[in-house]
Amino acid sequence: MDTFLTSLGIIELPMNCVVVISEGKAKLRVLPEHGEYRIVTHQGKVKRMRKEEGEEF
């Protein structure tokens, strides 16, 4: 996996992140401290990525 990410040109990654690849495009998103990251697909393709953050009560 590290070799794959290096070949994408990603050298330094954040401690907690997600890499999503769709239709040959790669997008990296840092995960929120508290919350969710939703990946919405349509017909097998990524349509949107949505971050929903929260906080401890």
XYZ file of N, CA and C in Angstrom:
171
model
N 0.824 -1.200 0.000
C 0.000 0.000 0.000
C 0.861 1.254 0.000
N 1.939 1.277 0.798
C 2.821 2.442 0.817
C 3.422 2.695 -0.558
N 3.791 1.644 -1.262
C 4.350 1.790 -2.599
C 3.313 2.407 -3.533
N 2.064 1.994 -3.403
C 0.990 2.530 -4.235
C 0.804 4.022 -3.977
N 0.766 4.417 -2.700
C 0.576 5.833 -2.372
C 1.768 6.664 -2.803
N 2.960 6.127 -2.690
C 4.146 6.848 -3.144
C 4.092 7.055 -4.650
N 3.605 6.063 -5.371
C 3.511 6.208 -6.823
C 2.468 7.254 -7.208
N 1.519 7.528 -6.338
C 0.541 8.594 -6.588
C 1.130 9.974 -6.326
N 2.312 10.009 -5.738
C 2.930 11.295 -5.426
C 2.612 11.757 -4.024
N 1.993 10.911 -3.238
C 1.673 11.270 -1.862
C 2.824 10.778 -0.994
N 3.602 11.701 -0.483
C 4.771 11.305 0.289
C 4.463 11.356 1.783
N 3.942 12.471 2.258
C 3.619 12.593 3.677
C 2.109 12.560 3.846
N 1.641 11.579 4.589
C 0.210 11.447 4.836
C -0.116 11.914 6.250
N -1.289 12.517 6.440
C -1.722 12.826 7.798
C -1.879 11.537 8.596
N -1.874 11.648 9.915
C -1.950 10.473 10.779
C -3.238 9.680 10.524
N -4.371 10.366 10.377
C -5.660 9.705 10.148
C -6.305 10.320 8.911
N -6.362 9.527 7.848
C -6.927 10.042 6.607
C -7.534 8.892 5.815
N -8.222 9.257 4.737
C -8.799 8.277 3.840
C -8.463 8.708 2.411
N -8.131 7.734 1.571
C -7.877 7.994 0.161
C -8.978 7.274 -0.619
N -9.710 8.026 -1.434
C -10.798 7.461 -2.232
C -10.403 7.592 -3.698
N -10.511 6.492 -4.427
C -10.167 6.483 -5.848
C -11.417 6.133 -6.640
N -11.763 6.989 -7.599
C -12.929 6.760 -8.444
C -12.640 7.316 -9.827
N -12.866 6.520 -10.842
C -12.647 6.913 -12.232
C -11.244 7.442 -12.469
N -10.256 6.826 -11.819
C -8.867 7.210 -12.023
C -8.421 8.440 -11.263
N -9.309 9.050 -10.496
C -8.948 10.220 -9.705
C -8.856 9.805 -8.238
N -7.840 10.302 -7.545
C -7.668 10.008 -6.126
C -7.842 11.290 -5.326
N -8.585 11.179 -4.232
C -8.771 12.323 -3.340
C -8.443 11.878 -1.924
N -7.704 12.708 -1.220
C -7.319 12.440 0.155
C -8.087 13.393 1.061
N -8.661 12.872 2.116
C -9.371 13.692 3.089
C -8.896 13.322 4.485
N -8.657 14.331 5.299
C -8.274 14.112 6.694
C -9.540 13.797 7.477
N -9.488 12.771 8.300
C -10.660 12.373 9.075
C -10.867 13.326 10.251
N -12.141 13.652 10.556
C -12.406 14.553 11.685
C -12.097 13.870 13.008
N -11.781 14.684 14.011
C -11.474 14.145 15.338
C -12.665 13.375 15.904
N -13.857 13.942 15.782
C -15.099 13.287 16.220
C -16.096 13.464 15.094
N -16.594 12.391 14.553
C -17.596 12.524 13.502
C -17.538 11.381 12.511
N -18.106 11.643 11.344
C -18.209 10.633 10.297
C -17.776 11.237 8.973
N -17.297 10.390 8.091
C -17.054 10.782 6.712
C -17.889 9.839 5.866
N -18.837 10.367 5.135
C -19.711 9.538 4.307
C -19.297 9.654 2.850
N -19.222 8.517 2.201
C -18.903 8.476 0.780
C -20.163 8.016 0.067
N -20.730 8.896 -0.738
C -21.986 8.622 -1.432
C -21.659 8.210 -2.862
N -22.213 7.069 -3.286
C -21.971 6.585 -4.637
C -23.265 6.571 -5.447
N -23.102 6.610 -6.761
C -24.236 6.511 -7.682
C -23.748 5.762 -8.908
N -24.386 4.664 -9.235
C -24.028 3.812 -10.372
C -22.558 3.400 -10.323
N -22.089 3.078 -9.120
C -20.726 2.577 -8.956
C -19.643 3.636 -8.967
N -20.019 4.895 -8.996
C -19.046 5.990 -9.007
C -19.251 6.853 -7.760
N -18.166 7.436 -7.272
C -18.269 8.324 -6.118
C -18.929 9.615 -6.566
N -20.023 9.954 -5.909
C -20.749 11.172 -6.257
C -20.333 12.327 -5.346
N -20.214 12.046 -4.037
C -19.786 13.091 -3.108
C -19.211 12.467 -1.851
N -18.419 13.259 -1.154
C -17.877 12.870 0.144
C -18.306 13.953 1.121
N -18.902 13.520 2.218
C -19.485 14.480 3.148
C -18.931 14.235 4.558
N -18.472 15.306 5.188
C -17.953 15.206 6.545
C -19.013 15.699 7.519
N -19.289 14.893 8.533
C -20.215 15.281 9.582
C -19.448 15.236 10.892
N -19.243 16.409 11.472
C -18.465 16.487 12.701
C -19.374 16.614 13.909
N -18.871 16.185 15.012
C -19.576 16.318 16.269
C -18.566 16.612 17.354
N -19.051 16.693 18.564
C -18.155 16.901 19.688
C -18.661 16.125 20.885
N -17.758 15.717 21.747
C -18.134 14.986 22.954
C -18.908 15.914 23.874
N -19.928 15.374 24.546
C -20.746 16.174 25.461
C -20.433 15.792 26.869
